[in-house]
Coordinates of C-alpha atoms and ligand atoms in Angstrom, one line a residue:
Chain A
M1 CA -40.5 -44.9 71.0
S2 CA -43.6 -46.8 72.8
D3 CA -42.4 -50.1 71.0
V4 CA -38.9 -49.7 72.4
A5 CA -40.2 -49.4 75.9
Q6 CA -42.6 -52.4 75.5
A7 CA -39.7 -54.7 74.0
S8 CA -37.4 -53.4 76.9
K9 CA -40.4 -54.9 79.4
V10 CA -40.3 -58.3 77.8
A11 CA -39.3 -60.5 81.1
G12 CA -35.8 -62.0 80.2
A13 CA -35.7 -60.8 76.5
R14 CA -32.0 -60.9 75.3
P15 CA -30.0 -59.1 72.6
V16 CA -29.2 -61.2 69.3
A17 CA -25.6 -60.1 70.4
D18 CA -23.7 -58.5 73.1
G19 CA -22.4 -55.0 72.3
L20 CA -25.2 -53.7 69.5
F21 CA -26.9 -52.0 71.3
T22 CA -27.3 -50.3 75.1
W23 CA -30.0 -52.7 77.1
P24 CA -32.4 -52.7 78.5
D25 CA -32.8 -49.0 79.4
N26 CA -33.0 -46.8 76.9
P27 CA -31.8 -48.6 73.7
K28 CA -29.1 -47.2 71.5
L29 CA -26.8 -48.4 69.0
L30 CA -23.4 -48.8 69.8
A31 CA -20.5 -47.7 67.7
S32 CA -17.0 -46.7 67.8
S33 CA -15.5 -43.3 66.8
C34 CA -12.0 -42.9 65.7
N35 CA -10.1 -40.4 68.0
S36 CA -7.8 -39.4 65.1
C37 CA -10.2 -39.0 61.9
G38 CA -13.7 -38.9 63.6
T39 CA -14.7 -41.8 61.5
T40 CA -17.7 -44.0 63.0
T41 CA -18.3 -47.6 62.6
F42 CA -21.0 -50.0 63.6
P43 CA -20.8 -51.9 65.4
T44 CA -17.9 -51.2 67.8
Q45 CA -14.3 -52.0 66.2
S46 CA -10.9 -51.6 67.8
S47 CA -9.1 -50.0 64.9
C48 CA -10.2 -47.3 61.9
P49 CA -10.4 -48.7 58.0
R50 CA -10.0 -44.8 57.2
C51 CA -6.6 -44.1 58.8
T52 CA -5.6 -47.2 60.5
G53 CA -5.6 -45.5 63.8
S54 CA -6.1 -47.7 66.8
D55 CA -7.4 -45.2 69.5
M56 CA -11.1 -45.6 69.5
R57 CA -13.9 -44.7 71.8
E58 CA -17.2 -46.0 72.0
V59 CA -20.2 -43.8 71.2
T60 CA -23.9 -44.4 71.1
L61 CA -25.9 -43.4 67.8
A62 CA -29.0 -41.3 67.7
T63 CA -32.2 -43.4 67.2
R64 CA -33.8 -41.1 64.6
G65 CA -32.0 -41.0 60.9
R66 CA -32.8 -40.8 57.3
L67 CA -33.3 -43.9 54.9
W68 CA -30.4 -43.9 52.5
T69 CA -31.4 -46.8 50.8
W70 CA -33.7 -49.8 50.9
T71 CA -34.7 -53.4 49.5
I72 CA -37.3 -56.0 50.6
Q73 CA -36.0 -59.2 51.6
G74 CA -38.3 -61.7 49.5
F75 CA -37.3 -65.0 50.0
E76 CA -36.2 -67.3 53.2
P77 CA -32.6 -66.8 53.7
K78 CA -30.1 -69.8 54.2
P79 CA -28.7 -70.7 57.2
P80 CA -27.4 -68.8 59.8
Y81 CA -30.4 -66.9 59.2
A82 CA -32.9 -67.7 62.5
G83 CA -35.9 -65.7 61.6
P84 CA -39.4 -66.7 62.5
A85 CA -41.3 -69.2 60.6
P86 CA -43.3 -69.1 58.4
F87 CA -41.1 -66.8 56.9
E88 CA -42.3 -63.0 56.0
P89 CA -40.7 -60.7 53.5
Y90 CA -39.2 -58.1 55.5
G91 CA -37.4 -54.5 54.6
V92 CA -33.6 -53.7 55.0
G93 CA -31.9 -50.5 54.6
Y94 CA -29.2 -48.4 55.4
V95 CA -30.2 -45.3 58.0
E96 CA -27.8 -42.2 58.6
L97 CA -27.4 -41.6 62.4
A98 CA -25.2 -39.1 63.8
A99 CA -23.4 -40.2 66.8
D100 CA -24.0 -38.9 70.3
A101 CA -20.5 -37.4 70.8
D102 CA -18.6 -34.1 69.5
G103 CA -16.2 -34.7 66.4
A104 CA -17.5 -38.1 65.6
S105 CA -19.0 -38.3 62.1
P106 CA -22.4 -39.9 61.1
V107 CA -22.7 -43.2 60.2
L108 CA -24.9 -45.3 57.7
V109 CA -26.2 -48.3 59.5
E110 CA -27.3 -51.4 57.9
S111 CA -30.3 -52.8 59.6
R112 CA -33.5 -54.8 59.2
L113 CA -36.7 -52.6 58.5
S114 CA -40.0 -52.9 60.4
E115 CA -41.6 -51.9 57.3
S116 CA -41.9 -54.2 54.0
T117 CA -44.3 -52.4 51.6
P118 CA -42.4 -50.6 49.1
E119 CA -44.8 -47.7 48.8
R120 CA -43.9 -46.8 52.4
L121 CA -39.8 -46.7 52.1
V122 CA -38.7 -43.7 51.0
I123 CA -35.3 -42.5 50.5
G124 CA -34.4 -39.6 52.4
A125 CA -37.5 -40.3 55.0
E126 CA -37.1 -40.1 58.7
M127 CA -36.8 -43.4 60.2
D128 CA -36.8 -44.4 64.1
L129 CA -34.9 -47.2 66.2
E130 CA -37.0 -49.8 67.6
I131 CA -36.0 -53.0 69.6
V132 CA -38.2 -56.1 68.3
P133 CA -38.6 -59.5 69.1
F134 CA -36.8 -61.9 66.8
R135 CA -37.5 -65.3 67.7
T136 CA -37.7 -67.3 70.6
D137 CA -34.4 -69.2 71.6
D138 CA -34.9 -73.0 72.4
D139 CA -34.9 -72.1 76.1
G140 CA -37.9 -70.3 75.7
T141 CA -35.9 -66.9 76.0
E142 CA -36.9 -64.0 73.7
I143 CA -34.2 -62.7 71.6
V144 CA -34.6 -59.3 70.2
T145 CA -32.8 -57.3 67.7
F146 CA -32.3 -53.9 66.6
S147 CA -34.7 -52.5 63.6
F148 CA -36.0 -49.3 62.4
R149 CA -39.6 -48.1 61.2
P150 CA -40.6 -45.0 59.3
A151 CA -41.0 -42.0 62.0
G152 CA -44.4 -41.0 63.0
G153 CA -45.8 -44.4 61.7
A154 CA -48.8 -46.2 63.6
Chain B
M1 CA 7.4 -57.6 25.4
D2 CA 3.7 -57.4 24.2
V3 CA 1.1 -60.1 24.8
A4 CA -0.9 -61.9 22.7
I5 CA -4.1 -64.0 23.2
V6 CA -3.4 -67.3 20.7
G7 CA -5.3 -70.1 22.3
I8 CA -8.9 -70.2 23.6
G9 CA -10.9 -72.9 25.3
M10 CA -14.4 -73.4 27.3
H11 CA -16.3 -76.1 29.0
P12 CA -20.0 -75.1 28.5
F13 CA -21.1 -73.0 31.3
G14 CA -24.6 -74.5 32.8
R15 CA -25.0 -77.6 35.1
H16 CA -22.9 -80.6 34.6
P17 CA -23.8 -83.2 37.0
G18 CA -21.3 -86.0 37.3
V19 CA -18.5 -83.5 36.0
S20 CA -16.1 -82.3 38.4
G21 CA -14.8 -78.6 38.2
L22 CA -11.4 -80.0 37.8
E23 CA -12.5 -82.1 34.8
Q24 CA -14.0 -78.9 33.2
G25 CA -10.8 -77.0 33.6
A26 CA -9.0 -79.7 32.3
Y27 CA -11.5 -80.1 29.2
A28 CA -11.2 -76.5 28.7
V29 CA -7.3 -76.5 28.8
R30 CA -7.1 -79.1 26.2
Q31 CA -9.4 -76.9 24.1
A32 CA -7.2 -74.0 24.5
L33 CA -4.2 -76.0 23.5
A34 CA -5.8 -77.5 20.5
D35 CA -6.8 -74.0 19.4
A36 CA -3.3 -72.8 19.5
G37 CA -1.8 -75.8 17.7
I38 CA 0.4 -76.8 20.9
G39 CA 1.0 -79.7 23.2
W40 CA 0.9 -79.3 26.8
S41 CA 4.3 -79.3 27.3
E42 CA 4.8 -76.4 25.6
V43 CA 3.2 -74.3 28.4
E44 CA 6.2 -72.7 30.1
C45 CA 4.1 -71.7 33.0
A46 CA 0.8 -71.8 34.5
F47 CA -1.5 -69.4 36.5
G48 CA -5.2 -70.8 37.4
G49 CA -8.1 -71.2 40.0
S50 CA -11.6 -72.1 41.5
A51 CA -13.4 -70.4 44.3
S52 CA -14.6 -74.0 45.3
A53 CA -13.8 -76.5 42.8
G54 CA -10.2 -77.4 44.1
N55 CA -6.5 -76.4 43.4
A56 CA -5.8 -76.0 39.6
D57 CA -2.3 -77.4 39.7
S58 CA -3.4 -80.3 40.7
L59 CA -4.7 -80.9 36.8
V60 CA -1.1 -81.7 35.9
S61 CA -2.2 -85.5 37.2
N62 CA -4.6 -85.1 34.3
L63 CA -2.8 -83.4 31.6
G64 CA 0.6 -84.1 32.4
L65 CA 3.7 -83.8 35.0
T66 CA 5.8 -82.0 32.7
G67 CA 7.5 -80.2 35.5
V68 CA 5.4 -76.9 34.6
P69 CA 5.3 -74.0 37.5
F70 CA 1.6 -73.9 38.3
V71 CA 0.7 -70.8 40.6
N72 CA -2.9 -71.5 42.3
V73 CA -4.6 -68.5 42.4
Y74 CA -7.7 -67.9 44.9
N75 CA -9.1 -64.5 44.8
G76 CA -12.7 -64.7 45.1
C77 CA -14.4 -63.0 41.9
A78 CA -11.1 -61.5 40.8
T79 CA -9.7 -65.5 40.7
G80 CA -9.7 -65.2 36.4
G81 CA -8.5 -62.0 36.3
S82 CA -5.3 -62.2 38.5
A83 CA -4.7 -65.3 36.7
L84 CA -4.9 -63.8 33.3
A85 CA -2.7 -60.7 34.9
M86 CA -0.2 -63.0 36.2
A87 CA 0.1 -65.0 33.1
D88 CA 0.6 -61.6 31.0
R89 CA 3.1 -60.3 33.6
A90 CA 5.3 -63.6 32.9
I91 CA 5.5 -62.7 29.4
R92 CA 5.7 -59.2 29.8
S93 CA 8.6 -59.6 32.0
G94 CA 10.5 -61.2 29.6
D95 CA 10.5 -64.4 31.5
Y96 CA 8.3 -66.7 29.3
D97 CA 6.9 -67.1 25.8
L98 CA 3.9 -69.3 26.2
T99 CA 1.5 -69.1 29.4
L100 CA -1.9 -70.5 30.3
A101 CA -4.4 -68.7 32.3
L102 CA -7.4 -70.7 33.8
G103 CA -10.2 -70.5 35.7
F104 CA -13.0 -72.9 36.3
D105 CA -15.7 -73.5 39.1
K106 CA -18.6 -75.4 40.3
H107 CA -20.8 -74.2 42.8
A108 CA -24.1 -75.6 44.9
R109 CA -27.9 -74.5 44.0
G110 CA -29.5 -71.2 44.9
A111 CA -27.9 -68.0 46.0
F112 CA -24.1 -68.1 47.5
N113 CA -23.9 -68.9 51.3
A114 CA -22.1 -66.4 53.4
N115 CA -20.8 -67.4 56.4
P116 CA -20.3 -64.2 58.6
E117 CA -17.4 -65.2 60.6
S118 CA -15.1 -65.8 57.7
A119 CA -16.0 -62.4 56.7
G120 CA -14.6 -61.1 60.0
I121 CA -18.6 -59.9 61.1
G122 CA -20.4 -61.3 63.9
R123 CA -22.9 -64.3 63.8
W124 CA -25.6 -61.8 64.2
Y125 CA -25.3 -60.3 61.0
G126 CA -26.3 -63.6 59.1
E127 CA -28.6 -64.8 61.8
T128 CA -31.2 -61.6 61.6
G129 CA -31.0 -61.8 57.8
L130 CA -28.9 -59.1 56.5
M131 CA -26.1 -61.1 54.8
L132 CA -27.1 -61.6 51.4
T133 CA -25.5 -60.7 48.0
T134 CA -29.1 -60.2 46.7
Q135 CA -29.7 -57.5 49.1
F136 CA -26.6 -55.7 48.6
F137 CA -27.3 -55.2 44.7
G138 CA -31.1 -54.4 45.6
M139 CA -30.0 -51.6 47.9
K140 CA -27.2 -50.5 45.8
I141 CA -29.1 -50.2 42.5
Q142 CA -32.1 -48.6 44.2
R143 CA -29.8 -45.8 46.0
Y144 CA -28.0 -45.5 41.9
L145 CA -31.5 -45.1 40.2
H146 CA -32.5 -42.9 43.1
D147 CA -29.6 -40.5 42.5
H148 CA -29.7 -40.3 38.3
G149 CA -33.1 -40.4 37.9
L150 CA -33.6 -43.7 36.2
P151 CA -36.9 -45.7 35.9
A152 CA -36.8 -49.4 37.4
D153 CA -38.1 -50.8 34.2
I154 CA -34.8 -50.5 32.6
L155 CA -33.7 -53.4 34.7
A156 CA -35.8 -55.8 32.4
K157 CA -34.3 -54.6 29.3
V158 CA -30.5 -55.5 30.4
A159 CA -31.7 -58.8 31.7
A160 CA -33.9 -59.5 28.2
K161 CA -31.0 -58.4 26.1
A162 CA -28.9 -61.0 27.8
F163 CA -31.3 -63.8 27.6
R164 CA -31.5 -62.7 23.9
N165 CA -27.7 -62.6 23.2
G166 CA -27.4 -66.0 25.1
S167 CA -30.1 -67.7 23.2
L168 CA -27.2 -67.1 20.2
N169 CA -24.8 -68.4 22.2
E170 CA -23.8 -72.5 22.2
N171 CA -22.1 -72.2 25.5
A172 CA -24.9 -70.5 27.5
W173 CA -26.8 -71.8 30.1
R174 CA -30.0 -70.2 29.9
R175 CA -30.8 -70.1 26.2
K176 CA -34.3 -68.9 26.1
P177 CA -35.4 -65.7 25.6
L178 CA -37.8 -63.9 28.1
S179 CA -39.7 -60.7 27.4
E180 CA -39.3 -57.9 29.5
E181 CA -42.7 -58.5 30.8
E182 CA -42.1 -62.0 32.2
I183 CA -39.0 -60.5 33.5
L184 CA -40.6 -57.6 35.5
A185 CA -43.6 -60.5 36.4
A186 CA -41.1 -62.8 38.1
P187 CA -41.0 -63.0 41.8
M188 CA -39.2 -59.8 43.4
L189 CA -36.3 -61.1 45.0
S190 CA -35.0 -58.0 46.6
N191 CA -36.6 -54.9 45.4
P192 CA -36.0 -53.7 42.8
L193 CA -34.5 -56.8 41.2
T194 CA -36.7 -59.8 40.2
Q195 CA -35.6 -63.7 40.0
Y196 CA -34.6 -63.1 36.2
M197 CA -32.7 -59.9 36.7
F198 CA -30.2 -62.0 38.9
C199 CA -27.5 -64.6 37.9
N200 CA -26.9 -68.1 39.4
P201 CA -24.0 -69.5 40.7
G202 CA -23.0 -72.3 37.8
E203 CA -20.5 -74.2 36.6
G204 CA -17.6 -73.9 33.6
A205 CA -14.1 -73.4 32.6
V206 CA -12.0 -71.1 30.3
A207 CA -8.5 -71.8 29.5
L208 CA -6.2 -69.0 27.5
I209 CA -3.2 -69.6 26.0
L210 CA -0.8 -66.4 25.9
A211 CA 2.2 -65.9 24.0
S212 CA 4.7 -63.1 23.4
A213 CA 3.6 -61.3 20.3
D214 CA 6.7 -61.6 18.2
K215 CA 5.9 -65.3 18.4
A216 CA 2.3 -65.1 18.2
T217 CA 1.6 -66.1 14.5
R218 CA 3.3 -69.3 14.8
Y219 CA 0.4 -70.3 17.1
T220 CA -2.4 -68.8 15.3
S221 CA -3.4 -66.8 12.2
H222 CA -5.6 -64.3 14.3
P223 CA -3.9 -63.0 17.0
V224 CA -5.6 -61.0 19.6
Y225 CA -3.5 -58.5 21.7
L226 CA -4.0 -58.1 25.4
K227 CA -3.2 -54.1 25.8
S228 CA -3.8 -54.2 29.4
V229 CA -4.9 -55.8 32.7
S230 CA -5.8 -54.0 35.8
F231 CA -6.9 -55.0 38.7
K232 CA -7.7 -52.9 41.7
T233 CA -9.6 -53.2 45.4
R234 CA -12.1 -51.1 47.1
R235 CA -11.2 -47.9 49.1
F236 CA -12.7 -46.2 52.1
G237 CA -15.9 -45.1 51.1
S238 CA -16.8 -47.6 48.4
F239 CA -20.1 -49.3 48.6
E240 CA -19.3 -53.1 49.0
V241 CA -21.4 -56.3 49.7
F242 CA -21.6 -57.5 53.6
S243 CA -20.7 -54.2 55.3
P244 CA -22.6 -53.7 58.6
W245 CA -22.0 -50.0 58.1
L246 CA -21.1 -47.2 55.7
S247 CA -19.4 -44.1 55.6
P248 CA -21.9 -41.1 54.4
E249 CA -18.2 -39.9 52.3
R250 CA -19.0 -41.8 49.4
A251 CA -15.8 -43.1 47.1
P252 CA -16.2 -44.2 43.6
G253 CA -16.0 -48.3 43.5
P254 CA -13.0 -50.2 42.4
T255 CA -14.2 -50.4 38.9
V256 CA -13.5 -46.8 38.2
E257 CA -10.1 -47.3 38.9
A258 CA -9.2 -50.4 37.6
A259 CA -10.8 -49.5 34.0
A260 CA -9.3 -45.7 34.4
A261 CA -5.7 -47.9 34.8
A262 CA -6.5 -50.3 31.9
F263 CA -7.3 -47.7 29.3
E264 CA -4.4 -45.5 30.5
A265 CA -2.0 -48.4 29.9
A266 CA -3.6 -49.4 26.7
G267 CA -3.4 -45.9 25.2
I268 CA -6.9 -46.1 24.2
G269 CA -10.3 -44.5 25.7
P270 CA -13.4 -45.8 26.3
E271 CA -15.0 -43.9 23.3
D272 CA -13.3 -46.1 20.9
I273 CA -14.1 -49.7 22.4
D274 CA -16.0 -51.7 19.6
V275 CA -17.4 -54.5 22.5
A276 CA -17.5 -54.7 25.4
Q277 CA -18.3 -57.4 28.4
I278 CA -19.0 -55.8 31.9
Q279 CA -20.1 -57.6 35.1
D280 CA -23.8 -58.0 35.0
T281 CA -24.4 -60.3 38.4
E282 CA -27.8 -58.7 38.1
S283 CA -29.5 -56.2 35.8
G284 CA -28.3 -53.0 38.0
A285 CA -24.7 -54.0 37.7
E286 CA -24.7 -53.9 34.3
I287 CA -26.3 -50.5 34.4
M288 CA -23.7 -49.1 36.8
H289 CA -20.8 -50.2 35.6
M290 CA -21.7 -48.7 31.9
A291 CA -21.1 -45.4 34.0
E292 CA -18.1 -46.8 36.1
T293 CA -16.2 -47.8 33.3
G294 CA -16.3 -45.0 31.4
L295 CA -18.6 -46.4 28.4
C296 CA -21.1 -43.5 29.6
K297 CA -22.1 -41.0 31.8
D298 CA -24.2 -41.1 35.3
G299 CA -27.9 -41.2 33.8
D300 CA -27.1 -41.7 29.9
Q301 CA -28.2 -45.5 30.5
E302 CA -31.8 -45.2 29.9
A303 CA -31.3 -43.4 26.6
L304 CA -28.8 -45.9 25.5
L305 CA -31.1 -48.9 26.5
R306 CA -34.2 -47.9 24.8
S307 CA -32.6 -47.0 21.8
G308 CA -30.8 -50.2 21.6
A309 CA -27.4 -48.9 21.7
T310 CA -25.9 -52.0 24.0
E311 CA -27.6 -54.5 21.4
I312 CA -25.2 -56.8 19.4
G313 CA -26.0 -54.5 16.2
G314 CA -25.6 -51.2 18.5
K315 CA -23.2 -48.6 18.9
M316 CA -21.9 -49.9 22.2
P317 CA -22.3 -53.8 22.1
I318 CA -22.2 -54.9 25.7
N319 CA -22.3 -58.6 27.2
T320 CA -22.7 -60.0 23.5
D321 CA -22.9 -63.7 24.9
G322 CA -25.3 -63.3 27.3
G323 CA -23.1 -62.1 30.4
C324 CA -23.5 -63.6 33.8
L325 CA -27.3 -63.8 33.3
A326 CA -27.3 -66.1 30.7
N327 CA -24.2 -67.5 31.7
G328 CA -24.6 -68.1 35.1
E329 CA -21.6 -67.1 37.4
P330 CA -18.8 -69.9 38.0
I331 CA -16.7 -67.4 39.8
G332 CA -13.4 -68.9 39.0
A333 CA -14.5 -68.9 35.2
S334 CA -16.6 -65.8 34.9
G335 CA -13.7 -63.2 34.3
L336 CA -12.1 -65.3 31.6
R337 CA -15.6 -66.1 29.7
Q338 CA -15.6 -62.2 29.2
V339 CA -12.1 -62.6 27.5
Y340 CA -12.8 -65.6 25.6
E341 CA -16.0 -64.0 24.2
N342 CA -13.8 -60.8 22.9
V343 CA -11.7 -63.1 21.3
L344 CA -14.3 -64.6 19.2
Q345 CA -15.5 -61.3 18.3
L346 CA -12.1 -59.5 17.3
R347 CA -11.5 -63.0 15.5
G348 CA -15.0 -62.5 13.6
A349 CA -15.5 -66.1 15.0
A350 CA -18.5 -65.0 17.0
G351 CA -21.6 -66.7 14.6
A352 CA -25.0 -65.7 14.8
R353 CA -23.9 -63.1 17.8
Q354 CA -21.1 -61.7 16.0
V355 CA -21.0 -57.7 16.0
P356 CA -21.2 -56.4 12.6
G357 CA -18.5 -54.0 11.3
Q358 CA -15.1 -56.1 12.2
P359 CA -14.6 -55.0 15.8
K360 CA -10.8 -54.0 16.3
T361 CA -10.9 -53.0 20.1
A362 CA -12.6 -54.9 23.2
F363 CA -12.7 -54.5 26.8
T364 CA -13.7 -56.7 29.8
H365 CA -14.8 -56.0 33.4
V366 CA -15.3 -58.0 36.3
Y367 CA -16.4 -56.5 39.6
G368 CA -17.3 -58.7 42.8
A369 CA -16.8 -59.5 46.6
P370 CA -15.2 -57.9 48.4
G371 CA -14.9 -54.6 46.5
I372 CA -12.3 -56.2 43.6
S373 CA -12.6 -55.2 39.9
A374 CA -10.1 -56.4 37.3
C375 CA -10.3 -54.8 33.6
T376 CA -8.8 -55.6 30.2
V377 CA -8.3 -54.0 26.8
M378 CA -7.7 -56.3 23.8
S379 CA -7.3 -55.2 20.3
V380 CA -6.4 -56.9 17.0
Ligands
ZN1 ZN1 -9.8 -43.0 61.7

């Protein structure tokens, strides 16, 4: 969790969007869980696409989960992509995460991956959440986003 | 009332600077009218659309103001399939004897540009580089290969077949055969998919004239019967594009239901199909859709591809016109291109790429955003 702690300390750093993860202390992804059927969505939403219910509560997600699938983004996306220049390929994947709440189902969350070497991305391997610098805003504010890296990595 | 396809028309796929999508649509309609030997004024009802090239009904300014009821269809990757389904129903209901289904399009170069807000997702999703169709395809086939123990090199086999078939098709965009080695050595766009394993947005148009089956021989000596058309959207748990999250509770994609419904309505099964056109937005899609449509079992694709079963001369010819990979994907026209190809194959008029042995049955399948699928079964 050292990187999470490190990014949290970046003075005045701001998440890329509100409501994606708790910030700045003890960052965890924020999700909704349906009180009727237990379906968990990321990010939060006000109704349930499984049972059409609208009784949702906010929950946090585990910071460690397993990689469900992955790819590597090999070319620079068009706008609205606003990543750092020059472009460097980055990993993208779905990570299965448990919800920190009774009765809430796990959820597969799509995320940037901090690893972009194919050999180091393994379906089923444990991954850890980290909050990483993404870009610097026009006013100099550091913008951070969520990402996952192989657990136990350097 | 059964339905027959009695006229087909196509504007070649590819890039056509200075020719609008609507003009390509009008060209395809004129071709189809000529093929059926009828005038525009005889068309009783029309359905058509494009994703980004304008409203089909405005074509009456080009084709003639005949009072025809012309319905615009705007249904993403299912635009052509939906137009065909409605043109089919219009006859089956007994209301009309002669209808038109039209699809055309013209897209800018490069990957489709996605707008997070219009998809109901926060801007952060696009800003941080998660909103790309190419990533979705890479991740979906990555998981599929893992689940079914398939090797990634079969992706190159699919693409090589597409370009080989495309080289035999005068209306195709990509007509240069590429070797599996060249395909594997191309830049990796979204692991495990290289540049030549993806289709590109393109341009083109297809028009089909449908008639009630009892009148079909007035218009053509080779009627092709549309046995069924089905159209489905995704269920909860299906793995679809632009999903910031998925449920661990997995469900089959919309293709499975659409194909099953098409076969059930037609009264035949996948094993009875002589030639099939299935959605190959990228190589992995063809592999997954072979199983989702019921043409084979999950995991059997490797043996089928290595034995040449899906080649034009094989026992299960797939994407005989080069598919999306060789033709590009003008969204509105793509699904109807498949029907056009099957009509040629069932007429025995597919020239250099004709499936041998006089095919009697054919199948089409489109799949696309945001989790839709349309299928047809045809026969002679
Ligand atoms: Zn629910």
